[in-house]
Amino acid sequence: MFWVFLIFQAFTQGEPCTPQFSLTARPGSLTVHLSGDHSLAQEYGAHVKHRIYLGKKGESLKEHSDAASSLTIKELEEGQQYCAKVQYVTLLSNDTELSSCIQCESIPFSAGSKEKKITAGVFTILLIVILIVGIVYICIFHRRTIKHWMQPPCEIPVVFLQPISGKHKSPLISSPVDEQCDVLSIIESE
């Protein structure tokens, strides 16, 4: 009966979205600012927490975490819109009460990361252009030098560099040797 009274009291005081909270978006993070000024805090003290639900806009909200005070949620996608909803949770019975309205906030892009991406892209494109121009220049104007470097070295064997003397006879200059052959006779049998 007490809960019905609290819900009725919240609606009659012009606060249909209880608990009240606000969102602050920063690049890559979203801070949920929670208000500890509510009647459940007075009754239950430290046994009341806020349950935060989070999700991208258009998707269902999923339970993220319980918190007693403000909570910063990190590692969110920049440029996406995230929505949050908060409920009171009594720790004694783990019941959820009084669901808040859903609030959405867009996560801004960080100026530094955008500039870094642009700088890296321009640097990469510039480097590729310089490499292509350099390779084309070398291929066109230094073709002969490249061919010269690519030729295998021409070395004369050491044997051909030694002077010819009488001691060494070249096989081409030597006189033919008479060969001795066996005489074969043909014997015919009758």
Tab-separated table of C-alpha atoms in Angstrom:
chain	number	residue	atom	x	y	z
A	1	MET	CA	0.000	0.000	0.000
A	2	PHE	CA	2.926	2.292	0.743
A	3	TRP	CA	4.202	1.886	-2.852
A	4	VAL	CA	0.851	2.851	-4.295
A	5	PHE	CA	0.946	5.983	-2.159
A	6	LEU	CA	4.448	6.844	-3.450
A	7	ILE	CA	3.432	6.379	-7.073
A	8	PHE	CA	0.279	8.449	-6.529
A	9	GLN	CA	2.317	11.125	-4.730
A	10	ALA	CA	4.853	11.253	-7.584
A	11	PHE	CA	2.122	11.750	-10.186
A	12	THR	CA	0.224	14.355	-8.170
A	13	GLN	CA	3.365	16.412	-7.550
A	14	GLY	CA	3.958	16.676	-11.309
A	15	GLU	CA	6.783	14.121	-11.363
A	16	PRO	CA	5.498	11.215	-13.449
A	17	CYS	CA	9.076	10.148	-14.241
A	18	THR	CA	10.554	9.042	-10.954
A	19	PRO	CA	13.434	8.662	-10.215
A	20	GLN	CA	14.695	11.776	-11.875
A	21	PHE	CA	18.059	11.684	-13.600
A	22	SER	CA	19.980	13.515	-16.277
A	23	LEU	CA	22.447	12.431	-18.945
A	24	THR	CA	25.729	14.042	-19.969
A	25	ALA	CA	27.370	12.788	-23.150
A	26	ARG	CA	31.088	13.028	-23.803
A	27	PRO	CA	33.146	11.425	-26.575
A	28	GLY	CA	33.027	7.678	-25.917
A	29	SER	CA	31.106	7.912	-22.631
A	30	LEU	CA	27.759	8.746	-21.073
A	31	THR	CA	27.297	9.907	-17.475
A	32	VAL	CA	24.008	9.166	-15.729
A	33	HIS	CA	23.510	11.751	-12.971
A	34	LEU	CA	21.278	10.243	-10.283
A	35	SER	CA	19.363	12.126	-7.648
A	36	GLY	CA	19.554	10.789	-4.100
A	37	ASP	CA	16.799	13.115	-2.959
A	38	HIS	CA	13.724	10.889	-2.875
A	39	SER	CA	11.344	9.501	-0.278
A	40	LEU	CA	12.668	5.930	-0.605
A	41	ALA	CA	16.130	7.140	0.403
A	42	GLN	CA	14.655	8.652	3.538
A	43	GLU	CA	12.833	5.422	4.411
A	44	TYR	CA	15.429	2.798	3.420
A	45	GLY	CA	18.639	4.836	3.628
A	46	ALA	CA	21.580	3.034	2.013
A	47	HIS	CA	19.392	0.044	1.115
A	48	VAL	CA	17.977	1.781	-1.957
A	49	LYS	CA	19.935	1.952	-5.198
A	50	HIS	CA	19.267	2.915	-8.773
A	51	ARG	CA	19.156	0.240	-11.482
A	52	ILE	CA	20.301	1.681	-14.806
A	53	TYR	CA	19.094	0.266	-18.122
A	54	LEU	CA	20.984	1.244	-21.276
A	55	GLY	CA	20.707	0.609	-25.004
A	56	LYS	CA	21.067	2.156	-28.430
A	57	LYS	CA	18.079	4.113	-29.660
A	58	GLY	CA	15.576	1.788	-31.305
A	59	GLU	CA	16.884	-1.283	-29.452
A	60	SER	CA	15.562	-2.752	-26.222
A	61	LEU	CA	17.148	-1.431	-23.046
A	62	LYS	CA	19.289	-3.927	-21.157
A	63	GLU	CA	20.161	-3.875	-17.487
A	64	HIS	CA	23.573	-2.288	-17.162
A	65	SER	CA	24.329	-1.913	-13.451
A	66	ASP	CA	23.140	-0.794	-10.035
A	67	ALA	CA	24.487	2.441	-8.587
A	68	ALA	CA	23.917	4.578	-5.524
A	69	SER	CA	25.196	7.762	-7.135
A	70	SER	CA	26.104	9.007	-10.592
A	71	LEU	CA	27.644	6.504	-12.983
A	72	THR	CA	29.843	6.986	-16.061
A	73	ILE	CA	29.476	4.365	-18.771
A	74	LYS	CA	32.555	4.187	-21.004
A	75	GLU	CA	33.550	2.658	-24.331
A	76	LEU	CA	30.414	3.712	-26.199
A	77	GLU	CA	30.373	4.208	-29.960
A	78	GLU	CA	30.833	7.812	-30.989
A	79	GLY	CA	28.034	9.215	-33.137
A	80	GLN	CA	25.464	6.719	-31.798
A	81	GLN	CA	22.428	7.724	-29.781
A	82	TYR	CA	22.023	5.876	-26.460
A	83	CYS	CA	18.930	5.771	-24.266
A	84	ALA	CA	18.747	5.173	-20.516
A	85	LYS	CA	16.063	4.392	-17.965
A	86	VAL	CA	16.428	4.267	-14.175
A	87	GLN	CA	14.464	2.314	-11.555
A	88	TYR	CA	14.655	2.277	-7.783
A	89	VAL	CA	15.814	-1.022	-6.304
A	90	THR	CA	15.336	-1.925	-2.640
A	91	LEU	CA	18.243	-4.127	-1.640
A	92	LEU	CA	16.314	-5.840	1.158
A	93	SER	CA	13.808	-7.429	-1.207
A	94	ASN	CA	15.536	-6.743	-4.572
A	95	ASP	CA	12.253	-5.346	-5.880
A	96	THR	CA	12.221	-2.708	-8.580
A	97	GLU	CA	9.888	0.197	-8.081
A	98	LEU	CA	8.984	3.408	-9.868
A	99	SER	CA	10.394	3.264	-13.368
A	100	SER	CA	11.643	6.538	-14.830
A	101	CYS	CA	11.014	7.941	-18.267
A	102	ILE	CA	13.474	7.046	-21.008
A	103	GLN	CA	16.000	9.728	-21.918
A	104	CYS	CA	18.281	9.625	-24.964
A	105	GLU	CA	21.547	11.380	-25.715
A	106	SER	CA	23.909	11.330	-28.718
A	107	ILE	CA	27.557	10.475	-28.069
A	108	PRO	CA	29.645	13.215	-29.746
A	109	PHE	CA	32.731	12.566	-31.810
A	110	SER	CA	35.997	13.531	-30.188
A	111	ALA	CA	37.708	16.297	-32.127
A	112	GLY	CA	41.125	14.729	-31.613
A	113	SER	CA	40.214	11.326	-33.009
A	114	LYS	CA	38.590	12.830	-36.096
A	115	GLU	CA	41.642	15.011	-36.759
A	116	LYS	CA	43.967	12.051	-36.200
A	117	LYS	CA	42.036	9.946	-38.709
A	118	ILE	CA	42.152	12.726	-41.306
A	119	THR	CA	45.881	13.321	-40.714
A	120	ALA	CA	46.669	9.602	-40.974
A	121	GLY	CA	44.646	9.297	-44.184
A	122	VAL	CA	46.311	12.293	-45.835
A	123	PHE	CA	49.771	11.073	-44.779
A	124	THR	CA	49.117	7.585	-46.170
A	125	ILE	CA	47.848	8.900	-49.503
A	126	LEU	CA	50.812	11.295	-49.777
A	127	LEU	CA	53.277	8.490	-49.039
A	128	ILE	CA	51.725	6.239	-51.697
A	129	VAL	CA	51.835	9.032	-54.311
A	130	ILE	CA	55.505	9.770	-53.536
A	131	LEU	CA	56.402	6.075	-53.845
A	132	ILE	CA	54.588	5.711	-57.170
A	133	VAL	CA	56.212	8.860	-58.630
A	134	GLY	CA	59.646	7.716	-57.432
A	135	ILE	CA	59.286	4.242	-58.936
A	136	VAL	CA	58.058	5.636	-62.271
A	137	TYR	CA	60.958	8.151	-62.372
A	138	ILE	CA	63.539	5.442	-61.715
A	139	CYS	CA	62.012	3.085	-64.297
A	140	ILE	CA	61.932	5.737	-67.030
A	141	PHE	CA	65.162	7.701	-66.547
A	142	HIS	CA	67.489	5.118	-65.001
A	143	ARG	CA	66.602	2.098	-67.113
A	144	ARG	CA	70.172	1.570	-68.383
A	145	THR	CA	71.671	1.818	-64.923
A	146	ILE	CA	69.199	-0.738	-63.629
A	147	LYS	CA	70.008	-3.101	-66.522
A	148	HIS	CA	73.720	-2.689	-65.799
A	149	TRP	CA	73.183	-3.546	-62.125
A	150	MET	CA	71.032	-6.536	-63.028
A	151	GLN	CA	73.632	-8.166	-65.341
A	152	PRO	CA	75.555	-11.017	-63.781
A	153	PRO	CA	79.257	-10.336	-63.312
A	154	CYS	CA	81.422	-11.510	-66.188
A	155	GLU	CA	84.506	-13.224	-64.777
A	156	ILE	CA	87.225	-14.974	-66.798
A	157	PRO	CA	88.318	-18.249	-65.212
A	158	VAL	CA	91.806	-18.294	-63.703
A	159	VAL	CA	92.961	-21.061	-66.093
A	160	PHE	CA	92.633	-18.723	-69.058
A	161	LEU	CA	94.630	-16.001	-67.364
A	162	GLN	CA	97.765	-18.173	-66.864
A	163	PRO	CA	100.439	-17.775	-69.547
A	164	ILE	CA	100.917	-20.640	-71.974
A	165	SER	CA	104.330	-22.316	-71.609
A	166	GLY	CA	106.011	-25.338	-73.133
A	167	LYS	CA	105.443	-27.400	-70.060
A	168	HIS	CA	101.723	-27.481	-70.484
A	169	LYS	CA	100.412	-28.874	-73.676
A	170	SER	CA	97.050	-27.871	-74.771
A	171	PRO	CA	94.880	-30.763	-75.902
A	172	LEU	CA	93.980	-28.850	-79.053
A	173	ILE	CA	97.598	-28.317	-80.122
A	174	SER	CA	98.854	-31.868	-79.502
A	175	SER	CA	99.447	-34.158	-82.468
A	176	PRO	CA	97.178	-37.056	-83.008
A	177	VAL	CA	98.402	-40.328	-81.555
A	178	ASP	CA	98.577	-43.393	-83.742
A	179	GLU	CA	96.383	-46.049	-82.415
A	180	GLN	CA	97.394	-49.650	-82.509
A	181	CYS	CA	94.769	-52.008	-83.724
A	182	ASP	CA	94.596	-55.769	-83.699
A	183	VAL	CA	94.283	-57.379	-87.071
A	184	LEU	CA	91.301	-59.587	-87.325
A	185	SER	CA	91.168	-62.394	-89.710
A	186	ILE	CA	88.028	-63.995	-90.800
A	187	ILE	CA	88.018	-67.746	-90.846
A	188	GLU	CA	85.332	-69.411	-92.690
A	189	SER	CA	84.339	-72.851	-91.757
A	190	GLU	CA	83.267	-75.302	-94.369
